[in-house]
PDB file of C-alpha atoms in Angstrom:
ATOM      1  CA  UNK Z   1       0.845 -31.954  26.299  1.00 96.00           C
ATOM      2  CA  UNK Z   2      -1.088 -29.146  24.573  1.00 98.00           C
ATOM      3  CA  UNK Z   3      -3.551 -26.792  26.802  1.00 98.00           C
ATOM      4  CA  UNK Z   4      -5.523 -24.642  24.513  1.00 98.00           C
ATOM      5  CA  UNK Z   5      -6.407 -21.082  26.401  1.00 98.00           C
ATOM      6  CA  UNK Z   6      -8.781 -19.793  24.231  1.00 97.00           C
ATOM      7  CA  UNK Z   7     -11.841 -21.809  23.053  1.00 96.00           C
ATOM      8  CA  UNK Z   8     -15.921 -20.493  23.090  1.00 94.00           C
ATOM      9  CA  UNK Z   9     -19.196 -22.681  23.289  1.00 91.00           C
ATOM     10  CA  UNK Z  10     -20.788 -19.644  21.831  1.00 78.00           C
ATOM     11  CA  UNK Z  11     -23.350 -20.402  18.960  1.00 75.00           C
ATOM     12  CA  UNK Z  12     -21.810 -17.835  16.508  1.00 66.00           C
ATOM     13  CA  UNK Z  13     -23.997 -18.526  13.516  1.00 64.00           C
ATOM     14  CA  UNK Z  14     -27.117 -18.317  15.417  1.00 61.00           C
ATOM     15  CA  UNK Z  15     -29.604 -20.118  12.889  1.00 65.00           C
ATOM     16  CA  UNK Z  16     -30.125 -22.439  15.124  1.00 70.00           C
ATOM     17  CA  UNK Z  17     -30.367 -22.791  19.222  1.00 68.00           C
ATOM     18  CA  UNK Z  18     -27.742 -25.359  20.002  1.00 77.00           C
ATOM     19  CA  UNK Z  19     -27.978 -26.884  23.867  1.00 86.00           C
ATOM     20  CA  UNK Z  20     -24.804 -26.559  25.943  1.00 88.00           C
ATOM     21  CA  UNK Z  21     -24.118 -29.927  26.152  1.00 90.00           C
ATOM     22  CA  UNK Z  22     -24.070 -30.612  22.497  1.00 89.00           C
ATOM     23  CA  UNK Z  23     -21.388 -27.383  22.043  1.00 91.00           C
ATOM     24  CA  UNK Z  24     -19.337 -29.018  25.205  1.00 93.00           C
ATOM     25  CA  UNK Z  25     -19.874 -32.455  23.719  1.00 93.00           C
ATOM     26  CA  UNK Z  26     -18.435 -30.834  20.129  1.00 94.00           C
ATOM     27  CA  UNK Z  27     -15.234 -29.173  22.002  1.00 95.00           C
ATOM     28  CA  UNK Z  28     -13.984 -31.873  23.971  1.00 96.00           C
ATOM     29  CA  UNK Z  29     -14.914 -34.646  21.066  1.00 96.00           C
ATOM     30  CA  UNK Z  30     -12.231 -31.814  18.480  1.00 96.00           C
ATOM     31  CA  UNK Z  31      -9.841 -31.899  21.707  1.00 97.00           C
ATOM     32  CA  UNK Z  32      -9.460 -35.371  21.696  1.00 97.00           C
ATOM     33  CA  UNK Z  33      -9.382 -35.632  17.702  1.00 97.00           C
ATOM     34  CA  UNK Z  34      -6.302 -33.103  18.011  1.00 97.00           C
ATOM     35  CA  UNK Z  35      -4.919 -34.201  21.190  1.00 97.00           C
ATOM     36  CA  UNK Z  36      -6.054 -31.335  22.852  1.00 98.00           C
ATOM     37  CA  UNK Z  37      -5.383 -31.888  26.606  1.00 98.00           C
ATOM     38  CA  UNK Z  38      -7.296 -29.404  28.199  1.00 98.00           C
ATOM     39  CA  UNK Z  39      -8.680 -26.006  27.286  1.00 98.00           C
ATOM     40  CA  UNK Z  40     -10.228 -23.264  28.594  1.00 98.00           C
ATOM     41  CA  UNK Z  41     -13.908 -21.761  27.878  1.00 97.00           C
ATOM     42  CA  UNK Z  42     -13.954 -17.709  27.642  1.00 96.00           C
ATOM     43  CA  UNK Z  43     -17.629 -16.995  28.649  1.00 93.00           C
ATOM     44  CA  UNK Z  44     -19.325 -13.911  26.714  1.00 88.00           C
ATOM     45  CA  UNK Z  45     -19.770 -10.284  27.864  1.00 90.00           C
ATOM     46  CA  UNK Z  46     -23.285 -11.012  26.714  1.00 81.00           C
ATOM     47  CA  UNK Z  47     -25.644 -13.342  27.869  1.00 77.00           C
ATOM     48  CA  UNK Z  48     -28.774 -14.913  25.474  1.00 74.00           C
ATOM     49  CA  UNK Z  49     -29.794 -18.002  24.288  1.00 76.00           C
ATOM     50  CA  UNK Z  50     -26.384 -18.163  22.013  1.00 77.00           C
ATOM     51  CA  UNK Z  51     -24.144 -17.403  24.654  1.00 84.00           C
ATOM     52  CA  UNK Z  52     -24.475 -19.388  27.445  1.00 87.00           C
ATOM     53  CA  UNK Z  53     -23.718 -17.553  31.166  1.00 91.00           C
ATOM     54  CA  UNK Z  54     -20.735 -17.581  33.316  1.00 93.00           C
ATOM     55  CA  UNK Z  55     -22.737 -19.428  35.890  1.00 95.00           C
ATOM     56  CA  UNK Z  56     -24.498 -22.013  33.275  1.00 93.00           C
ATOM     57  CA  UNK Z  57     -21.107 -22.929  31.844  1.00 95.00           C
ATOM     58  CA  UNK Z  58     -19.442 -23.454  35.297  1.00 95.00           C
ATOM     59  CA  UNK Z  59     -21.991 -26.065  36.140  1.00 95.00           C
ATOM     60  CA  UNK Z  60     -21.842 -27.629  32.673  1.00 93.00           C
ATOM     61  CA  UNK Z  61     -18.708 -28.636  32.884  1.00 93.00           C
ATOM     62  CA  UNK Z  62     -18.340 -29.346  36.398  1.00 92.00           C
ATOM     63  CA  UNK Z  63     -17.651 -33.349  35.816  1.00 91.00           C
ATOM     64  CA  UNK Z  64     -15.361 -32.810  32.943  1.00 93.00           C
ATOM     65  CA  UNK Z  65     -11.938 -32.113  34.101  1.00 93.00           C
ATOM     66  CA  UNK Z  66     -10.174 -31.341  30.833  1.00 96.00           C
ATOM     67  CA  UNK Z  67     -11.594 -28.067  30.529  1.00 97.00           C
ATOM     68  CA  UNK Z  68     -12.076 -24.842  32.635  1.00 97.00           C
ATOM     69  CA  UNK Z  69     -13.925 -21.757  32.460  1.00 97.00           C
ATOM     70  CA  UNK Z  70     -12.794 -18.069  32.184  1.00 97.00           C
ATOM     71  CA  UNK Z  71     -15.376 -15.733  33.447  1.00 97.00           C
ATOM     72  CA  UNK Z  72     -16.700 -13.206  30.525  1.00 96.00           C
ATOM     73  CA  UNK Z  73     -17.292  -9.768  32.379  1.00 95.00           C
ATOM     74  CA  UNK Z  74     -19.069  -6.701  30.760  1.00 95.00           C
ATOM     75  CA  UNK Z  75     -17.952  -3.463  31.183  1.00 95.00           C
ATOM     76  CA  UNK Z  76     -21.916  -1.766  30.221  1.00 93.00           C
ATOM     77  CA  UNK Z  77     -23.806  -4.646  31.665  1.00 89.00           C
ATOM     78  CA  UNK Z  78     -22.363  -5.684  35.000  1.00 89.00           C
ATOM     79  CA  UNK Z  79     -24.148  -5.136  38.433  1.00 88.00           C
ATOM     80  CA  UNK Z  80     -22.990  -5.764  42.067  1.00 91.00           C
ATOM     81  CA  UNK Z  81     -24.590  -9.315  41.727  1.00 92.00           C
ATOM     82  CA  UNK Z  82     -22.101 -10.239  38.747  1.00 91.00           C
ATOM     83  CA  UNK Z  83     -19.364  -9.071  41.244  1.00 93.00           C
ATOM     84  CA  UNK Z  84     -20.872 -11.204  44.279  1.00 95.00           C
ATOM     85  CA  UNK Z  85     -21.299 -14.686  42.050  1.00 95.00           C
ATOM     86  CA  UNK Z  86     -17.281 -14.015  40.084  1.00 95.00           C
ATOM     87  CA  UNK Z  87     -16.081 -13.563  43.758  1.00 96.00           C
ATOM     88  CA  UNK Z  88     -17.672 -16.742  44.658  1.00 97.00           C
ATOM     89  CA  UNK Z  89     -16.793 -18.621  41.692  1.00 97.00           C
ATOM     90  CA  UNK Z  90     -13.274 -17.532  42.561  1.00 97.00           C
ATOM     91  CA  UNK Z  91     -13.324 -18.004  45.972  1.00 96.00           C
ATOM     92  CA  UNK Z  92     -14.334 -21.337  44.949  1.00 96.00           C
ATOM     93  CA  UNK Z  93     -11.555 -22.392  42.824  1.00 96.00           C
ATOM     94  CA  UNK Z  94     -14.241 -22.941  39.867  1.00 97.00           C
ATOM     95  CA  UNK Z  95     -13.102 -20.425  37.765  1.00 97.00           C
ATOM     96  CA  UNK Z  96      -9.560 -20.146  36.297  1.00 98.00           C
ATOM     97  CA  UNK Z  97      -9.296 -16.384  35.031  1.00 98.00           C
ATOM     98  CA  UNK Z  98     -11.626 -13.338  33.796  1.00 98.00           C
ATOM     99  CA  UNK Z  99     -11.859 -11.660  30.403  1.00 97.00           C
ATOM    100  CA  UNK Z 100     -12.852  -8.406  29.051  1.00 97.00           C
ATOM    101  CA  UNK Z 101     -13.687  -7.723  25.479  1.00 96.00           C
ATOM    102  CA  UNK Z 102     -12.701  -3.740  24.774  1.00 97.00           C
ATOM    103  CA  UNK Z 103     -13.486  -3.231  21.008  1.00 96.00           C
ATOM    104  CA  UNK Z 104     -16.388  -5.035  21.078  1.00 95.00           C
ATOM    105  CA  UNK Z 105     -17.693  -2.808  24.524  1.00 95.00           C
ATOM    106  CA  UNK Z 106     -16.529   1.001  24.134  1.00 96.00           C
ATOM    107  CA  UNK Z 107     -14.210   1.198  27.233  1.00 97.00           C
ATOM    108  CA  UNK Z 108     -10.463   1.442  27.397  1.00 97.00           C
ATOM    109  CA  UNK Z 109      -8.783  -1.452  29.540  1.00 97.00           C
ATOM    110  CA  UNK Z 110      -7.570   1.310  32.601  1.00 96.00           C
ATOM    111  CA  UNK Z 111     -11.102   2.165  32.795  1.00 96.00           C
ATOM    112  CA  UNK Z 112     -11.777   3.415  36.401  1.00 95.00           C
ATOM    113  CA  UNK Z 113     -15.029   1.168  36.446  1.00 94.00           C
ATOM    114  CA  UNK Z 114     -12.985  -1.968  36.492  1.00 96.00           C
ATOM    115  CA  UNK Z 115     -10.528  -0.643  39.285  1.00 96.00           C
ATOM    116  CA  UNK Z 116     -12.928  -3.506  41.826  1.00 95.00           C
ATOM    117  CA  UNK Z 117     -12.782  -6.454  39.484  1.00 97.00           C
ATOM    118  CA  UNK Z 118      -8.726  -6.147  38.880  1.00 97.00           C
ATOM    119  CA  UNK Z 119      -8.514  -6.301  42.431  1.00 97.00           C
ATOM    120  CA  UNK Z 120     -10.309  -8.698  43.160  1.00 97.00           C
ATOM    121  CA  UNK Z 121      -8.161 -10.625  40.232  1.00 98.00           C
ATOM    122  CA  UNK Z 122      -4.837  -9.772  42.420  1.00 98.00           C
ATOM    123  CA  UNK Z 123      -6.543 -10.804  45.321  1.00 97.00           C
ATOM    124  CA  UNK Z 124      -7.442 -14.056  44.189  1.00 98.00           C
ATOM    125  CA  UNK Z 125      -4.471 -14.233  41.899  1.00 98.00           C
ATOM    126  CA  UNK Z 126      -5.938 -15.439  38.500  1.00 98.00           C
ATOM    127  CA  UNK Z 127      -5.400 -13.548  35.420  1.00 98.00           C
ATOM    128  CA  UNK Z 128      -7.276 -11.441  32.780  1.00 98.00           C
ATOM    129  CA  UNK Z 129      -7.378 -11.636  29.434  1.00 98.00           C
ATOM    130  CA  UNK Z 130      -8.397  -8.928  26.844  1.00 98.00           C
ATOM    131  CA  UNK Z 131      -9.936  -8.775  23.479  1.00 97.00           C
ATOM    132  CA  UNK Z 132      -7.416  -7.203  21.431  1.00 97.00           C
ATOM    133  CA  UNK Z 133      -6.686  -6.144  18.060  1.00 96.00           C
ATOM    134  CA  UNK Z 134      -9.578  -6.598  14.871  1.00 94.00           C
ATOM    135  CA  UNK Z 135     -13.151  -7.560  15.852  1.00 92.00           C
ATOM    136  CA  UNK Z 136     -14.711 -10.288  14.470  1.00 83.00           C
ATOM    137  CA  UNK Z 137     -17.875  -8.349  14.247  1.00 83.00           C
ATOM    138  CA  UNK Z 138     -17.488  -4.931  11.925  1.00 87.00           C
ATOM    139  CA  UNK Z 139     -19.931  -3.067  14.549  1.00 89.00           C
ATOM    140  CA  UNK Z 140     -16.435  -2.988  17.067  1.00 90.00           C
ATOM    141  CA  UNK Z 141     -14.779  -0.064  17.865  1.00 95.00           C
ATOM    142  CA  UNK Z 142     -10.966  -0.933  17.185  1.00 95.00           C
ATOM    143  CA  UNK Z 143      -9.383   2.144  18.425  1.00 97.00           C
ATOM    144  CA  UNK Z 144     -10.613   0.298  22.183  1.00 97.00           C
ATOM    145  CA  UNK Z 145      -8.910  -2.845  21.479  1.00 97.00           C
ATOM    146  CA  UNK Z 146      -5.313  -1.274  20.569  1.00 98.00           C
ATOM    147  CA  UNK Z 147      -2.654  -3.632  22.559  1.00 97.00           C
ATOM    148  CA  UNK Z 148      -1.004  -0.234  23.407  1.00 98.00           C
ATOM    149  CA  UNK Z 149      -3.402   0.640  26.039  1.00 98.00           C
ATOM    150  CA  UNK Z 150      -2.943  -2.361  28.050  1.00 98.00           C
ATOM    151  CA  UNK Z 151       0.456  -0.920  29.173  1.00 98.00           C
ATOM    152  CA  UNK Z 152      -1.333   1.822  31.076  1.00 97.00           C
ATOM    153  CA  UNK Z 153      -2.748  -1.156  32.973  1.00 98.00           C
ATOM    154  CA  UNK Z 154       0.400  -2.882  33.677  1.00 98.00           C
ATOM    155  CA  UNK Z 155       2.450  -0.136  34.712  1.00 98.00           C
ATOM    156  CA  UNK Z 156      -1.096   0.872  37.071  1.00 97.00           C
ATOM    157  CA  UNK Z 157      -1.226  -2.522  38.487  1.00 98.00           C
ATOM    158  CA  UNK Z 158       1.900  -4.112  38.674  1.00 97.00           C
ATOM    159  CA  UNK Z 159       0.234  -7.150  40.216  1.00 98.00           C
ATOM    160  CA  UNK Z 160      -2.082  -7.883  38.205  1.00 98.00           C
ATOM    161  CA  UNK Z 161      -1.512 -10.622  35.239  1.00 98.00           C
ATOM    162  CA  UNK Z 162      -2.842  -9.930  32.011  1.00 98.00           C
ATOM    163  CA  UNK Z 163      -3.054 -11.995  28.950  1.00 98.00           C
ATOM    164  CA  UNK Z 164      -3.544  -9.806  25.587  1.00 98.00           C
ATOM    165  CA  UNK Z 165      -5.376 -11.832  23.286  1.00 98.00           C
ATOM    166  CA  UNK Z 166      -4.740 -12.387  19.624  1.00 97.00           C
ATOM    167  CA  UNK Z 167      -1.023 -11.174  20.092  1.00 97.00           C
ATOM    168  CA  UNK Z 168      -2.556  -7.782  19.255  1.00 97.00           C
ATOM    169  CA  UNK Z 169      -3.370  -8.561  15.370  1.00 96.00           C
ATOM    170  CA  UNK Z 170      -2.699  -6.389  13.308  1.00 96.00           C
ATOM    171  CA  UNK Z 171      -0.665  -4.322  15.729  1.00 97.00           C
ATOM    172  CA  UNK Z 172       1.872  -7.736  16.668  1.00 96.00           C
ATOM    173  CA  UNK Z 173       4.852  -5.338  17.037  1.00 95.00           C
ATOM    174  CA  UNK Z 174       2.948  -3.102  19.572  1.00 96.00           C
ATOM    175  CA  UNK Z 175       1.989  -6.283  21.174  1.00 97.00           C
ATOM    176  CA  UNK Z 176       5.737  -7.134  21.023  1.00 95.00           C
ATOM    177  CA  UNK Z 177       6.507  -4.066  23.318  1.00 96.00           C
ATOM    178  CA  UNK Z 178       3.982  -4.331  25.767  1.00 97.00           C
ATOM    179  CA  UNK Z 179       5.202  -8.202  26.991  1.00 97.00           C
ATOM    180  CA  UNK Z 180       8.683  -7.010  26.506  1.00 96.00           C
ATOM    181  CA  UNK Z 181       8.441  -4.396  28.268  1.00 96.00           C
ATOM    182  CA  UNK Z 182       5.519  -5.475  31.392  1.00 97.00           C
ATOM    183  CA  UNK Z 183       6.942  -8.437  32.899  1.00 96.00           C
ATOM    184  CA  UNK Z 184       2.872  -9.121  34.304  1.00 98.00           C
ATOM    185  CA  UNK Z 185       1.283  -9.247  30.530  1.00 98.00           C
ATOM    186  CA  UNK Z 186       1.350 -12.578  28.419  1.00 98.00           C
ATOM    187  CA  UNK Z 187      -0.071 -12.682  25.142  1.00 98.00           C
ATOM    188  CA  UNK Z 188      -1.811 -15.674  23.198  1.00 98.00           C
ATOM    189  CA  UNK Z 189      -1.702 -16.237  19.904  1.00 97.00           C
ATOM    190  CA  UNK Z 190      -5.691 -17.297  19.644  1.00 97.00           C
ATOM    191  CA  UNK Z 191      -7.843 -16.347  16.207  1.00 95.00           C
ATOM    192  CA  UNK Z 192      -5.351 -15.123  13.614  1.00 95.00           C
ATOM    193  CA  UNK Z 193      -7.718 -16.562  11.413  1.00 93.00           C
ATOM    194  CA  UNK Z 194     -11.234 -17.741  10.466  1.00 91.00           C
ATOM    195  CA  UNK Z 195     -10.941 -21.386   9.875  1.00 93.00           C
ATOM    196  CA  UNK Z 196      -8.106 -22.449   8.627  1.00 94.00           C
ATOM    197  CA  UNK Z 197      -4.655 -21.318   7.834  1.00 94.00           C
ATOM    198  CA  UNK Z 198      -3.878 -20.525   3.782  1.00 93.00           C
ATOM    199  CA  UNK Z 199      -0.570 -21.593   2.640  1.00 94.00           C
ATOM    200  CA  UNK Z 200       0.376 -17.495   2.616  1.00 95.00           C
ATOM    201  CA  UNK Z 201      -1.817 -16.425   5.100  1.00 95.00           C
ATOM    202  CA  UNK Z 202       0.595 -19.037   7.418  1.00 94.00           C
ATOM    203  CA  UNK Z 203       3.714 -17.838   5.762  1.00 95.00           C
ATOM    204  CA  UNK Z 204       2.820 -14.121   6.681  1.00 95.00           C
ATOM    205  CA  UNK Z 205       2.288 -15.081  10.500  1.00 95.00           C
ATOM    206  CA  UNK Z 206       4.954 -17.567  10.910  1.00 95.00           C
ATOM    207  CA  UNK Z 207       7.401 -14.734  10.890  1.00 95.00           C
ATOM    208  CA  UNK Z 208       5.675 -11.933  12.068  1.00 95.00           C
ATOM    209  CA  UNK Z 209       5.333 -14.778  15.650  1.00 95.00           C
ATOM    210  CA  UNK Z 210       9.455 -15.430  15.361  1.00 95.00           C
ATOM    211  CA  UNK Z 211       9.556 -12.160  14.833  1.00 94.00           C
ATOM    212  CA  UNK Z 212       7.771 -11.065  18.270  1.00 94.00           C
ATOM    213  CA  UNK Z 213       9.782 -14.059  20.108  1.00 94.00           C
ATOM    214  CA  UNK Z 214      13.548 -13.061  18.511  1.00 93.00           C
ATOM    215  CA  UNK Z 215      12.234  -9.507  19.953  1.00 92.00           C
ATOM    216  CA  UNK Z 216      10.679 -10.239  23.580  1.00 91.00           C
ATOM    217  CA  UNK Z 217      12.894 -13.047  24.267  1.00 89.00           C
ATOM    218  CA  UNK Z 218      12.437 -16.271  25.452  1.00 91.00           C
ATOM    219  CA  UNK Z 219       8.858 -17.046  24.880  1.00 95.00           C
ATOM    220  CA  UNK Z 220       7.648 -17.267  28.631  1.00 95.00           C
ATOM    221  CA  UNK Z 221       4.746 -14.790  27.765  1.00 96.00           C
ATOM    222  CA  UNK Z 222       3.362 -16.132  25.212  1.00 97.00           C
ATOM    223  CA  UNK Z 223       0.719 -18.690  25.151  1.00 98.00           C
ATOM    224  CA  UNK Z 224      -1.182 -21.330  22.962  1.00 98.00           C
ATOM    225  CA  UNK Z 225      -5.015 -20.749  22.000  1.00 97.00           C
ATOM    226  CA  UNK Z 226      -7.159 -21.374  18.901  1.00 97.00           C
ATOM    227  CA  UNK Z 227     -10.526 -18.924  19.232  1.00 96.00           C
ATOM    228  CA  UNK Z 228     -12.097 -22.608  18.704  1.00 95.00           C
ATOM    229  CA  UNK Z 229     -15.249 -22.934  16.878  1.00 93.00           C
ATOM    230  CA  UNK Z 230     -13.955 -19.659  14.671  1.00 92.00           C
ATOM    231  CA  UNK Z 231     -10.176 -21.025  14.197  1.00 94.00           C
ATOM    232  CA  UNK Z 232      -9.750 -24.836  13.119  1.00 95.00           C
ATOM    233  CA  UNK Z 233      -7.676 -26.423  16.005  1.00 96.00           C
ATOM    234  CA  UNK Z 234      -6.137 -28.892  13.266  1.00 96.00           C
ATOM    235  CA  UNK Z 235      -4.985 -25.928  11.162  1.00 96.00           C
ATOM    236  CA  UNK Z 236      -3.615 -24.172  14.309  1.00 96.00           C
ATOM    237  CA  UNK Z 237      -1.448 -27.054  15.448  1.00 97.00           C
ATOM    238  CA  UNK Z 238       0.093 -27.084  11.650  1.00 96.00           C
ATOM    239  CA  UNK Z 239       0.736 -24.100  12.371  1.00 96.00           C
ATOM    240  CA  UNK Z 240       2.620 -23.858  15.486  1.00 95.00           C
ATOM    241  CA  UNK Z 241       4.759 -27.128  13.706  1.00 94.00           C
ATOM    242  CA  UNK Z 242       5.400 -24.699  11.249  1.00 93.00           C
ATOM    243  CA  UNK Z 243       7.216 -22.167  13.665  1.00 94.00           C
ATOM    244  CA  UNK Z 244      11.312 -22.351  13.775  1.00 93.00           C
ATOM    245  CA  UNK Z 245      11.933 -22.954  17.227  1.00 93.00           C
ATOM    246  CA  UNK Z 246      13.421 -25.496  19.512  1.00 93.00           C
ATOM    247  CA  UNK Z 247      11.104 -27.923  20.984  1.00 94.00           C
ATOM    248  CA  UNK Z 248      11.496 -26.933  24.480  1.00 94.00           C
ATOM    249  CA  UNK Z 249      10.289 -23.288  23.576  1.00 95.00           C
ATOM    250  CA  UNK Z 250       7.288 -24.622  21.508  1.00 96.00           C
ATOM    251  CA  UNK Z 251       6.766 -26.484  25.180  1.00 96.00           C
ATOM    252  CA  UNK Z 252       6.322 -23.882  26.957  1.00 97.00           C
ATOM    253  CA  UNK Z 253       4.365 -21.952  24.368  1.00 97.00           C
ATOM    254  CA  UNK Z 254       1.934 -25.139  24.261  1.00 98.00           C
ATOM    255  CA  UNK Z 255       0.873 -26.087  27.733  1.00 98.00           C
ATOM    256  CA  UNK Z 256       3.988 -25.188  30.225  1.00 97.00           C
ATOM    257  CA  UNK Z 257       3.330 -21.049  30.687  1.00 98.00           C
ATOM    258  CA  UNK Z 258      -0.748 -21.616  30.716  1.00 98.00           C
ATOM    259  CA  UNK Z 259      -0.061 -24.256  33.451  1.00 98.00           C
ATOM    260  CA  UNK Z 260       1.912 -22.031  35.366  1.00 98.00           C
ATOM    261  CA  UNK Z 261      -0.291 -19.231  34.751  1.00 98.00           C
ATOM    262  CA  UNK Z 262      -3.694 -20.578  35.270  1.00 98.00           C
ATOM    263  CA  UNK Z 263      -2.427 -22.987  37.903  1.00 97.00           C
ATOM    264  CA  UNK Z 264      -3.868 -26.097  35.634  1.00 96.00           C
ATOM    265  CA  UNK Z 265      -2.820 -29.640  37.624  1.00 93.00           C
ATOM    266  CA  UNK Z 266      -1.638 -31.471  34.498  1.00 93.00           C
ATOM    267  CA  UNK Z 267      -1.094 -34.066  36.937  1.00 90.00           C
ATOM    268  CA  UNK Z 268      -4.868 -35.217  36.619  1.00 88.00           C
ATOM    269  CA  UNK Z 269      -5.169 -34.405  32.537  1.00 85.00           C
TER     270      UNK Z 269
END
């Protein structure tokens, strides 16, 4: 079983509109040529012909039940009307988590402005995920997405579950501290790359991962995701063969802690 928990059906090179079915179709057809059980969509904090809405992408993939959508949120953009439709959506069972993207928006994650929508994440009891660590686009502010400041967060809302994203990269070892230390905060190890692995490049990360587990312990934080269409899922799954553990931890690293988290029936995949 592998659940990926970090995939886009954002058009990233933008030379082109592409139609939402054709970037679903392209997902799920990768999926199954990597055996891919079931992943979930981040929607944008921006909305445009490129990046399809929270709303569009629920309906899209209502009828496929190998994938499920996390709910994009923006911190400058969102009105009481975004609020009423995520609550619904959740309410609903239709969406599976919500994500932020400090770094790429100039706001710290214990932002005051956000105090409703992490409540509303307890109440419904799905987790958020954060941007952290370099920005794929050089107009990010980094000193946003540090994986330090989501401890301020976890110590504030000791309900709440929170996913860093990206382990953190480059700061992995502050990453490291913040799941060790937050029993609520899980990390995945989505877009270490762009494309595929190099030989050194998966070297390097190899340890500095076995380094975070032999650290944080038994790897019940930490979860499997590509960053698909900007990581290769082939390349990532190399990868993760690559790492030196037993196969029961690489289990739960692969689909066992996103099913618990995300509440994902792998009954029906």
């Amino acid at each position: 079983m592998i659940i990926d928990v970090h995939t886009h059906i954002n058009n990233y090179h933008e030379d082109r509109v592409v139609s939402l079915d054709d970037c679903l179709n392209k997902l799920t057809d990768t999926m199954l040529e990597n055996n891919v059980d079931y992943s979930l969509v981040l929607s944008s904090y921006k909305v445009n012909e490129h990046r399809p809405s929270t709303k569009q992408v629920v309906e899209a993939i209502s009828d496929r039940d190998n994938l499920g959508v996390v709910a994009g949120i923006s911190y400058l953009n969102y009105t009481h009307r975004d609020l009423k439709e995520i609550s619904d959506f959740l309410e609903a069972g239709l969406i599976k988590g919500l994500k932020f993207y400090p770094g790429y928006e100039p706001f710290y994650p214990n932002d005051i402005r956000f105090k409703v929508v992490y409540d509303m994440a307890i109440e419904f009891d799905v987790p958020v995920m954060f941007h952290s660590g370099d920005t794929y686009a050089p107009t990010g502010k980094v000193k946003y997405s540090h994986p330090l400041h989501i401890d301020d967060l976890a110590v504030d809302y000791p309900d709440l579950k929170i996913v860093i994203c990206h382990v953190g990269n480059p700061w992995i070892k502050d990453c490291m501290e913040v799941v060790y230390k937050n029993k609520n905060v899980h990390a995945d190890i989505s877009g270490l790359v762009l494309g595929d692995f190099s030989d050194k490049f998966e070297r390097y990360m190899k340890t500095e991962i076995e380094e975070m587990i032999t650290y944080a312990g038994d790897p019940k934080y930490l979860l499997y995701g590509t960053d698909w269409p900007i990581s290769n899922m082939k390349s990532y799954l190399k990868f993760m063969d690559q790492l030196e553990l037993p196969q029961e931890k690489k289990e739960l690293i692969l689909w066992k802690n996103a099913a618990e988290l995300f509440k994902i029936d792998v009954t029906k995949l």
